[in-house]
Amino acid sequence: LSITPSNIRINSIDISAKHLLCLRFEGHIEKISHTIRKILDMTLKNGLYKNKPLIGRFLDNPKLSDTKLKRIDIGLEIDKKDLNKISYPFYHLKIPEGKYLQAIHKGNPQNLEETYSAIYLEILNKKNISLTKENPIEIYHKIPPFFPPHFSEIEILIQIEK
């Protein structure tokens, strides 16, 4: 399935700041499940798990198809009052409040780059949108290994200037 700007809906939304308990993953994205397991184990053990989706922030441009290794901060949202419970190798990452472009990718995560291309094409076509320097955020509502790849649902947030 080819994703084009005509069949992807991009919304502008406001979000409040989010506090994440994170781990950095570096490697082939197919091997991220071990990192996810560490995050889930730590949040469950310390009473921090809130039944919310995983959130990722790419440090490498996610729309570059020739990138072999990915660096991503991946974590779970926690309450601000629980920040003192974070210990090494985990760390706190704050997703800033603000206005974001939002798009939903449905389908195999291997096709995510096509969705990013459609988003950036839409941004280029709109002269009144300016991006901030923040990296894109992905909220993983349904991802492997918890769901089959073709049932994946990933929310993409790209911060824009107000």
CSV table of N, CA and C in Angstrom, one decimal:
chain,number,residue,atom,x,y,z
A,1,LEU,N,0.8,-1.2,0.0
A,1,LEU,CA,0.0,0.0,0.0
A,1,LEU,C,0.9,1.2,0.0
A,2,SER,N,0.7,2.1,-1.0
A,2,SER,CA,1.5,3.3,-1.1
A,2,SER,C,0.7,4.4,-0.4
A,3,ILE,N,1.4,5.1,0.5
A,3,ILE,CA,0.7,6.2,1.2
A,3,ILE,C,1.0,7.5,0.5
A,4,THR,N,0.0,8.3,0.2
A,4,THR,CA,0.2,9.5,-0.5
A,4,THR,C,-0.5,10.6,0.4
A,5,PRO,N,-0.2,11.9,0.2
A,5,PRO,CA,-0.8,12.9,1.0
A,5,PRO,C,-2.3,12.9,0.9
A,6,SER,N,-2.9,12.4,-0.1
A,6,SER,CA,-4.4,12.4,-0.2
A,6,SER,C,-5.0,11.3,0.7
A,7,ASN,N,-4.3,10.3,1.2
A,7,ASN,CA,-5.0,9.3,2.1
A,7,ASN,C,-4.4,9.3,3.5
A,8,ILE,N,-3.7,10.4,3.8
A,8,ILE,CA,-3.2,10.5,5.2
A,8,ILE,C,-3.7,11.8,5.7
A,9,ARG,N,-4.3,11.8,6.9
A,9,ARG,CA,-4.9,13.0,7.5
A,9,ARG,C,-3.9,13.5,8.5
A,10,ILE,N,-3.6,14.8,8.3
A,10,ILE,CA,-2.7,15.5,9.2
A,10,ILE,C,-3.5,16.6,10.0
A,11,ASN,N,-3.4,16.5,11.3
A,11,ASN,CA,-4.1,17.4,12.2
A,11,ASN,C,-3.1,18.3,12.9
A,12,SER,N,-3.6,19.4,13.4
A,12,SER,CA,-2.8,20.2,14.3
A,12,SER,C,-3.4,20.1,15.6
A,13,ILE,N,-2.6,19.7,16.6
A,13,ILE,CA,-3.2,19.5,18.0
A,13,ILE,C,-2.2,20.2,19.0
A,14,ASP,N,-2.8,20.5,20.2
A,14,ASP,CA,-2.0,21.0,21.3
A,14,ASP,C,-1.8,19.9,22.3
A,15,ILE,N,-0.6,19.7,22.8
A,15,ILE,CA,-0.4,18.7,23.8
A,15,ILE,C,0.3,19.4,25.0
A,16,SER,N,0.0,18.8,26.2
A,16,SER,CA,0.7,19.3,27.4
A,16,SER,C,2.0,18.5,27.5
A,17,ALA,N,2.9,19.0,28.4
A,17,ALA,CA,4.2,18.3,28.6
A,17,ALA,C,4.0,16.9,29.1
A,18,LYS,N,4.8,16.0,28.6
A,18,LYS,CA,4.8,14.6,29.1
A,18,LYS,C,6.2,14.3,29.7
A,19,HIS,N,6.2,13.5,30.7
A,19,HIS,CA,7.5,13.1,31.4
A,19,HIS,C,7.6,11.6,31.1
A,20,LEU,N,8.8,11.2,30.6
A,20,LEU,CA,9.0,9.8,30.2
A,20,LEU,C,10.1,9.3,31.0
A,21,LEU,N,10.0,8.0,31.4
A,21,LEU,CA,11.1,7.2,31.8
A,21,LEU,C,11.6,6.5,30.6
A,22,CYS,N,12.9,6.8,30.3
A,22,CYS,CA,13.4,6.3,29.0
A,22,CYS,C,14.7,5.5,29.1
A,23,LEU,N,14.9,4.8,28.0
A,23,LEU,CA,16.2,4.1,27.7
A,23,LEU,C,16.5,4.4,26.3
A,24,ARG,N,17.8,4.6,26.0
A,24,ARG,CA,18.3,4.8,24.6
A,24,ARG,C,18.5,3.5,24.0
A,25,PHE,N,18.0,3.3,22.8
A,25,PHE,CA,18.2,2.2,21.9
A,25,PHE,C,19.0,2.6,20.8
A,26,GLU,N,20.1,1.8,20.5
A,26,GLU,CA,20.9,2.0,19.3
A,26,GLU,C,21.1,0.7,18.6
A,27,GLY,N,20.7,0.6,17.3
A,27,GLY,CA,20.8,-0.6,16.6
A,27,GLY,C,19.8,-0.8,15.5
A,28,HIS,N,19.6,-2.0,15.1
A,28,HIS,CA,18.6,-2.3,14.1
A,28,HIS,C,17.3,-2.3,14.8
A,29,ILE,N,16.3,-1.6,14.3
A,29,ILE,CA,15.1,-1.4,14.9
A,29,ILE,C,14.3,-2.7,15.2
A,30,GLU,N,14.6,-3.7,14.4
A,30,GLU,CA,14.0,-5.0,14.6
A,30,GLU,C,14.4,-5.7,15.9
A,31,LYS,N,15.4,-5.2,16.6
A,31,LYS,CA,15.9,-5.8,17.8
A,31,LYS,C,15.6,-4.9,19.0
A,32,ILE,N,14.6,-4.1,18.9
A,32,ILE,CA,14.2,-3.1,20.0
A,32,ILE,C,13.4,-3.8,21.1
A,33,SER,N,12.9,-5.0,20.9
A,33,SER,CA,12.0,-5.7,21.9
A,33,SER,C,12.7,-5.9,23.3
A,34,HIS,N,14.1,-6.1,23.3
A,34,HIS,CA,14.8,-6.3,24.6
A,34,HIS,C,14.7,-5.0,25.4
A,35,THR,N,14.9,-3.9,24.7
A,35,THR,CA,14.9,-2.6,25.4
A,35,THR,C,13.4,-2.3,25.9
A,36,ILE,N,12.4,-2.6,25.1
A,36,ILE,CA,11.0,-2.4,25.6
A,36,ILE,C,10.8,-3.3,26.8
A,37,ARG,N,11.3,-4.5,26.8
A,37,ARG,CA,11.1,-5.4,28.0
A,37,ARG,C,11.7,-4.8,29.2
A,38,LYS,N,12.9,-4.2,29.1
A,38,LYS,CA,13.6,-3.6,30.3
A,38,LYS,C,12.7,-2.5,30.8
A,39,ILE,N,12.1,-1.6,29.9
A,39,ILE,CA,11.3,-0.5,30.4
A,39,ILE,C,10.1,-1.0,31.1
A,40,LEU,N,9.4,-2.0,30.5
A,40,LEU,CA,8.2,-2.5,31.1
A,40,LEU,C,8.5,-3.2,32.5
A,41,ASP,N,9.6,-3.9,32.6
A,41,ASP,CA,10.0,-4.6,33.8
A,41,ASP,C,10.2,-3.5,34.9
A,42,MET,N,11.0,-2.5,34.6
A,42,MET,CA,11.3,-1.5,35.6
A,42,MET,C,10.1,-0.7,36.0
A,43,THR,N,9.2,-0.3,35.1
A,43,THR,CA,8.0,0.4,35.5
A,43,THR,C,7.1,-0.4,36.3
A,44,LEU,N,6.9,-1.7,36.0
A,44,LEU,CA,6.1,-2.6,36.8
A,44,LEU,C,6.6,-2.8,38.2
A,45,LYS,N,7.9,-3.1,38.3
A,45,LYS,CA,8.6,-3.3,39.5
A,45,LYS,C,8.5,-2.2,40.5
A,46,ASN,N,8.5,-0.9,40.0
A,46,ASN,CA,8.6,0.3,40.8
A,46,ASN,C,7.2,1.0,40.9
A,47,GLY,N,6.1,0.3,40.4
A,47,GLY,CA,4.8,0.9,40.5
A,47,GLY,C,4.6,2.1,39.7
A,48,LEU,N,5.3,2.2,38.6
A,48,LEU,CA,5.2,3.4,37.7
A,48,LEU,C,4.4,3.1,36.5
A,49,TYR,N,4.1,1.9,36.2
A,49,TYR,CA,3.4,1.6,35.0
A,49,TYR,C,1.9,2.1,35.0
A,50,LYS,N,1.5,2.8,34.0
A,50,LYS,CA,0.2,3.5,33.9
A,50,LYS,C,-0.7,3.0,32.8
A,51,ASN,N,-0.3,1.9,32.2
A,51,ASN,CA,-1.1,1.3,31.0
A,51,ASN,C,-1.2,2.3,29.9
A,52,LYS,N,-0.2,3.0,29.6
A,52,LYS,CA,-0.1,4.0,28.5
A,52,LYS,C,0.8,3.4,27.4
A,53,PRO,N,0.6,3.9,26.2
A,53,PRO,CA,1.5,3.4,25.1
A,53,PRO,C,2.9,3.8,25.2
A,54,LEU,N,3.8,3.1,24.6
A,54,LEU,CA,5.2,3.4,24.5
A,54,LEU,C,5.4,4.7,23.7
A,55,ILE,N,6.4,5.5,24.0
A,55,ILE,CA,6.6,6.7,23.2
A,55,ILE,C,8.1,6.7,22.8
A,56,GLY,N,8.4,7.1,21.6
A,56,GLY,CA,9.7,7.1,21.1
A,56,GLY,C,10.1,8.5,20.5
A,57,ARG,N,11.3,8.9,20.6
A,57,ARG,CA,11.8,10.1,20.0
A,57,ARG,C,13.1,9.7,19.2
A,58,PHE,N,13.0,9.8,17.9
A,58,PHE,CA,14.2,9.4,17.1
A,58,PHE,C,15.2,10.5,17.2
A,59,LEU,N,16.5,10.1,17.3
A,59,LEU,CA,17.6,11.0,17.3
A,59,LEU,C,18.2,11.1,15.9
A,60,ASP,N,17.9,10.1,15.0
A,60,ASP,CA,18.3,10.1,13.6
A,60,ASP,C,17.0,10.4,12.8
A,61,ASN,N,17.2,11.0,11.7
A,61,ASN,CA,16.1,11.4,10.9
A,61,ASN,C,15.3,10.1,10.5
A,62,PRO,N,14.1,9.9,10.9
A,62,PRO,CA,13.4,8.7,10.6
A,62,PRO,C,13.0,8.5,9.2
A,63,LYS,N,13.0,9.5,8.4
A,63,LYS,CA,12.6,9.4,7.0
A,63,LYS,C,13.8,9.0,6.0
A,64,LEU,N,14.9,8.8,6.6
A,64,LEU,CA,16.1,8.4,5.7
A,64,LEU,C,16.1,6.9,5.6
A,65,SER,N,15.7,6.4,4.4
A,65,SER,CA,15.6,4.9,4.2
A,65,SER,C,16.9,4.2,4.2
A,66,ASP,N,18.0,4.9,3.9
A,66,ASP,CA,19.3,4.3,3.8
A,66,ASP,C,20.0,4.2,5.2
A,67,THR,N,19.4,4.7,6.3
A,67,THR,CA,20.0,4.6,7.6
A,67,THR,C,20.0,3.2,8.1
A,68,LYS,N,21.1,2.6,8.4
A,68,LYS,CA,21.2,1.2,8.8
A,68,LYS,C,20.9,1.0,10.3
A,69,LEU,N,21.5,1.9,11.1
A,69,LEU,CA,21.2,1.8,12.6
A,69,LEU,C,20.4,3.0,13.0
A,70,LYS,N,19.5,2.8,13.9
A,70,LYS,CA,18.7,3.9,14.5
A,70,LYS,C,19.0,4.1,15.9
A,71,ARG,N,19.0,5.4,16.3
A,71,ARG,CA,19.1,5.8,17.7
A,71,ARG,C,17.7,6.4,18.1
A,72,ILE,N,17.2,5.8,19.2
A,72,ILE,CA,15.9,6.2,19.6
A,72,ILE,C,15.8,6.2,21.1
A,73,ASP,N,15.2,7.3,21.7
A,73,ASP,CA,14.9,7.3,23.1
A,73,ASP,C,13.5,6.7,23.2
A,74,ILE,N,13.3,5.6,23.9
A,74,ILE,CA,12.0,5.0,24.0
A,74,ILE,C,11.6,4.9,25.5
A,75,GLY,N,10.4,5.2,25.8
A,75,GLY,CA,10.0,5.1,27.2
A,75,GLY,C,8.5,5.1,27.4
A,76,LEU,N,8.1,5.2,28.6
A,76,LEU,CA,6.7,5.3,29.1
A,76,LEU,C,6.5,6.5,29.8
A,77,GLU,N,5.3,7.1,29.7
A,77,GLU,CA,5.0,8.3,30.4
A,77,GLU,C,4.8,8.0,31.9
A,78,ILE,N,5.3,8.8,32.7
A,78,ILE,CA,5.2,8.6,34.2
A,78,ILE,C,4.7,10.0,34.8
A,79,ASP,N,4.2,9.9,36.0
A,79,ASP,CA,3.8,11.2,36.7
A,79,ASP,C,5.0,12.0,37.1
A,80,LYS,N,4.9,13.3,37.0
A,80,LYS,CA,6.0,14.2,37.4
A,80,LYS,C,6.5,13.9,38.8
A,81,LYS,N,5.6,13.6,39.7
A,81,LYS,CA,5.9,13.3,41.1
A,81,LYS,C,6.8,12.1,41.3
A,82,ASP,N,6.9,11.2,40.2
A,82,ASP,CA,7.7,10.0,40.3
A,82,ASP,C,9.1,10.1,39.7
A,83,LEU,N,9.4,11.3,39.3
A,83,LEU,CA,10.7,11.5,38.6
A,83,LEU,C,11.9,11.1,39.5
A,84,ASN,N,11.7,11.2,40.8
A,84,ASN,CA,12.8,10.8,41.7
A,84,ASN,C,13.0,9.3,41.8
A,85,LYS,N,12.1,8.5,41.2
A,85,LYS,CA,12.3,7.0,41.2
A,85,LYS,C,13.1,6.5,40.0
A,86,ILE,N,13.5,7.4,39.1
A,86,ILE,CA,14.3,7.0,38.0
A,86,ILE,C,15.7,6.8,38.3
A,87,SER,N,16.3,5.7,38.0
A,87,SER,CA,17.7,5.5,38.3
A,87,SER,C,18.4,4.9,37.1
A,88,TYR,N,19.7,5.0,37.0
A,88,TYR,CA,20.5,4.5,35.9
A,88,TYR,C,20.2,3.1,35.7
A,89,PRO,N,20.1,2.6,34.4
A,89,PRO,CA,20.4,3.3,33.2
A,89,PRO,C,19.3,4.1,32.6
A,90,PHE,N,18.2,4.2,33.3
A,90,PHE,CA,17.0,4.9,32.8
A,90,PHE,C,17.2,6.4,33.0
A,91,TYR,N,16.5,7.2,32.3
A,91,TYR,CA,16.6,8.7,32.5
A,91,TYR,C,15.3,9.3,32.2
A,92,HIS,N,15.2,10.6,32.5
A,92,HIS,CA,14.0,11.4,32.3
A,92,HIS,C,14.1,12.1,31.0
A,93,LEU,N,13.0,12.1,30.3
A,93,LEU,CA,12.9,12.8,29.0
A,93,LEU,C,11.6,13.6,29.1
A,94,LYS,N,11.7,14.9,28.9
A,94,LYS,CA,10.4,15.7,28.9
A,94,LYS,C,10.1,16.0,27.4
A,95,ILE,N,8.9,15.7,27.1
A,95,ILE,CA,8.3,16.1,25.8
A,95,ILE,C,7.7,17.4,26.0
A,96,PRO,N,8.1,18.5,25.3
A,96,PRO,CA,7.6,19.8,25.6
A,96,PRO,C,6.2,20.0,25.2
A,97,GLU,N,5.5,20.8,25.9
A,97,GLU,CA,4.1,21.2,25.5
A,97,GLU,C,4.2,22.1,24.3
A,98,GLY,N,3.1,22.1,23.5
A,98,GLY,CA,3.1,22.9,22.4
A,98,GLY,C,2.1,22.5,21.3
A,99,LYS,N,2.3,23.0,20.2
A,99,LYS,CA,1.4,22.7,19.0
A,99,LYS,C,2.2,21.7,18.1
A,100,TYR,N,1.5,20.6,17.7
A,100,TYR,CA,2.1,19.6,17.0
A,100,TYR,C,1.3,19.2,15.8
A,101,LEU,N,2.0,18.8,14.7
A,101,LEU,CA,1.3,18.2,13.6
A,101,LEU,C,1.1,16.7,14.0
A,102,GLN,N,0.0,16.1,13.8
A,102,GLN,CA,-0.3,14.7,14.2
A,102,GLN,C,-0.8,14.0,12.9
A,103,ALA,N,-0.2,12.8,12.7
A,103,ALA,CA,-0.6,11.9,11.7
A,103,ALA,C,-0.6,10.5,12.3
A,104,ILE,N,-1.5,9.6,11.8
A,104,ILE,CA,-1.6,8.2,12.3
A,104,ILE,C,-1.1,7.3,11.1
A,105,HIS,N,-0.1,6.5,11.4
A,105,HIS,CA,0.4,5.5,10.5
A,105,HIS,C,-0.3,4.2,10.9
A,106,LYS,N,-1.0,3.6,10.0
A,106,LYS,CA,-1.7,2.3,10.2
A,106,LYS,C,-1.1,1.3,9.2
A,107,GLY,N,-0.6,0.2,9.7
A,107,GLY,CA,0.0,-0.8,8.8
A,107,GLY,C,1.4,-1.2,9.3
A,108,ASN,N,2.1,-1.9,8.4
A,108,ASN,CA,3.5,-2.4,8.8
A,108,ASN,C,4.4,-1.2,9.1
A,109,PRO,N,5.1,-1.3,10.2
A,109,PRO,CA,6.1,-0.2,10.6
A,109,PRO,C,7.2,-0.1,9.6
A,110,GLN,N,7.5,-1.1,8.8
A,110,GLN,CA,8.5,-1.0,7.7
A,110,GLN,C,8.1,0.1,6.7
A,111,ASN,N,6.8,0.4,6.6
A,111,ASN,CA,6.4,1.4,5.6
A,111,ASN,C,6.2,2.8,6.3
A,112,LEU,N,6.7,3.0,7.5
A,112,LEU,CA,6.6,4.2,8.2
A,112,LEU,C,7.3,5.4,7.5
A,113,GLU,N,8.4,5.1,6.8
A,113,GLU,CA,9.1,6.2,6.0
A,113,GLU,C,8.2,6.8,5.0
A,114,GLU,N,7.3,6.0,4.4
A,114,GLU,CA,6.4,6.6,3.4
A,114,GLU,C,5.4,7.6,4.0
A,115,THR,N,5.0,7.3,5.3
A,115,THR,CA,4.2,8.2,6.0
A,115,THR,C,4.9,9.5,6.3
A,116,TYR,N,6.2,9.4,6.8
A,116,TYR,CA,7.0,10.6,7.0
A,116,TYR,C,7.2,11.4,5.8
A,117,SER,N,7.4,10.8,4.7
A,117,SER,CA,7.5,11.5,3.4
A,117,SER,C,6.3,12.3,3.1
A,118,ALA,N,5.1,11.7,3.3
A,118,ALA,CA,3.8,12.4,3.1
A,118,ALA,C,3.7,13.5,4.0
A,119,ILE,N,4.1,13.4,5.2
A,119,ILE,CA,4.0,14.5,6.2
A,119,ILE,C,4.9,15.6,5.8
A,120,TYR,N,6.1,15.4,5.5
A,120,TYR,CA,7.0,16.4,5.1
A,120,TYR,C,6.6,17.1,3.8
A,121,LEU,N,6.0,16.3,2.9
A,121,LEU,CA,5.5,16.9,1.6
A,121,LEU,C,4.4,17.9,1.9
A,122,GLU,N,3.5,17.5,2.8
A,122,GLU,CA,2.4,18.4,3.3
A,122,GLU,C,3.0,19.6,3.9
A,123,ILE,N,4.0,19.5,4.7
A,123,ILE,CA,4.6,20.7,5.3
A,123,ILE,C,5.2,21.6,4.3
A,124,LEU,N,5.9,21.0,3.3
A,124,LEU,CA,6.5,21.9,2.2
A,124,LEU,C,5.4,22.6,1.4
A,125,ASN,N,4.3,22.0,1.3
A,125,ASN,CA,3.2,22.6,0.5
A,125,ASN,C,2.5,23.7,1.3
A,126,LYS,N,2.6,23.8,2.6
A,126,LYS,CA,2.0,24.8,3.4
A,126,LYS,C,3.0,25.8,3.8
A,127,LYS,N,3.0,27.0,3.3
A,127,LYS,CA,4.0,28.0,3.6
A,127,LYS,C,3.9,28.6,5.0
A,128,ASN,N,2.7,28.4,5.7
A,128,ASN,CA,2.6,29.0,7.0
A,128,ASN,C,3.0,28.1,8.1
A,129,ILE,N,3.6,27.0,7.9
A,129,ILE,CA,4.0,26.1,8.9
A,129,ILE,C,5.5,26.1,9.1
A,130,SER,N,6.0,26.4,10.3
A,130,SER,CA,7.4,26.3,10.6
A,130,SER,C,7.6,25.3,11.7
A,131,LEU,N,8.6,24.4,11.5
A,131,LEU,CA,9.0,23.4,12.4
A,131,LEU,C,9.9,23.9,13.5
A,132,THR,N,9.8,23.3,14.7
A,132,THR,CA,10.8,23.6,15.8
A,132,THR,C,12.0,22.7,15.6
A,133,LYS,N,12.9,22.8,16.4
A,133,LYS,CA,14.1,21.9,16.3
A,133,LYS,C,13.9,20.6,17.0
A,134,GLU,N,12.8,20.4,17.6
A,134,GLU,CA,12.5,19.1,18.4
A,134,GLU,C,12.4,18.0,17.4
A,135,ASN,N,12.9,16.8,17.8
A,135,ASN,CA,12.8,15.6,17.0
A,135,ASN,C,11.3,15.1,17.0
A,136,PRO,N,11.0,14.4,15.9
A,136,PRO,CA,9.6,13.8,15.9
A,136,PRO,C,9.4,12.8,17.0
A,137,ILE,N,8.2,12.7,17.5
A,137,ILE,CA,7.7,11.8,18.5
A,137,ILE,C,6.8,10.8,17.9
A,138,GLU,N,7.0,9.6,18.4
A,138,GLU,CA,6.1,8.5,17.9
A,138,GLU,C,5.4,7.9,19.1
A,139,ILE,N,4.1,7.7,19.1
A,139,ILE,CA,3.4,7.1,20.1
A,139,ILE,C,2.9,5.7,19.6
A,140,TYR,N,3.3,4.7,20.2
A,140,TYR,CA,3.1,3.3,19.7
A,140,TYR,C,1.9,2.7,20.3
A,141,HIS,N,0.7,2.9,19.6
A,141,HIS,CA,-0.5,2.4,20.1
A,141,HIS,C,-0.6,0.8,19.9
A,142,LYS,N,-0.1,0.4,18.8
A,142,LYS,CA,-0.1,-1.1,18.5
A,142,LYS,C,1.2,-1.3,17.7
A,143,ILE,N,2.1,-2.1,18.2
A,143,ILE,CA,3.3,-2.5,17.5
A,143,ILE,C,3.7,-3.9,17.8
A,144,PRO,N,4.6,-4.5,16.9
A,144,PRO,CA,5.2,-5.8,17.2
A,144,PRO,C,6.1,-5.6,18.4
A,145,PRO,N,6.3,-6.5,19.3
A,145,PRO,CA,5.8,-7.9,19.2
A,145,PRO,C,4.4,-8.1,19.8
A,146,PHE,N,3.7,-7.0,20.2
A,146,PHE,CA,2.4,-7.2,20.8
A,146,PHE,C,1.3,-7.4,19.8
A,147,PHE,N,1.5,-6.9,18.6
A,147,PHE,CA,0.5,-7.1,17.6
A,147,PHE,C,1.2,-7.5,16.3
A,148,PRO,N,0.5,-8.1,15.4
A,148,PRO,CA,1.1,-8.4,14.1
A,148,PRO,C,1.5,-7.1,13.4
A,149,PRO,N,2.6,-7.1,12.6
A,149,PRO,CA,3.0,-5.9,11.9
A,149,PRO,C,1.9,-5.2,11.1
A,150,HIS,N,1.0,-5.9,10.4
A,150,HIS,CA,0.0,-5.3,9.6
A,150,HIS,C,-1.1,-4.6,10.4
A,151,PHE,N,-1.2,-4.9,11.7
A,151,PHE,CA,-2.1,-4.2,12.6
A,151,PHE,C,-1.5,-3.0,13.3
A,152,SER,N,-0.3,-2.7,13.0
A,152,SER,CA,0.4,-1.6,13.8
A,152,SER,C,-0.3,-0.3,13.6
A,153,GLU,N,-0.3,0.5,14.7
A,153,GLU,CA,-0.8,1.9,14.7
A,153,GLU,C,0.1,2.8,15.4
A,154,ILE,N,0.7,3.7,14.7
A,154,ILE,CA,1.7,4.6,15.3
A,154,ILE,C,1.3,6.1,15.1
A,155,GLU,N,1.2,6.8,16.1
A,155,GLU,CA,0.9,8.2,16.0
A,155,GLU,C,2.2,9.0,15.9
A,156,ILE,N,2.3,9.9,15.0
A,156,ILE,CA,3.5,10.7,14.7
A,156,ILE,C,3.2,12.1,15.1
A,157,LEU,N,4.0,12.7,15.9
A,157,LEU,CA,3.9,14.1,16.3
A,157,LEU,C,5.1,14.9,16.0
A,158,ILE,N,4.9,16.0,15.3
A,158,ILE,CA,6.0,16.9,14.9
A,158,ILE,C,5.7,18.3,15.4
A,159,GLN,N,6.6,18.8,16.3
A,159,GLN,CA,6.3,20.1,16.9
A,159,GLN,C,6.4,21.2,15.8
A,160,ILE,N,5.5,22.1,15.9
A,160,ILE,CA,5.5,23.3,15.0
A,160,ILE,C,5.5,24.6,15.8
A,161,GLU,N,6.0,25.7,15.2
A,161,GLU,CA,5.9,27.0,15.9
A,161,GLU,C,4.5,27.4,16.1
A,162,LYS,N,4.2,28.1,17.2
A,162,LYS,CA,2.8,28.5,17.4
A,162,LYS,C,2.5,29.7,16.6
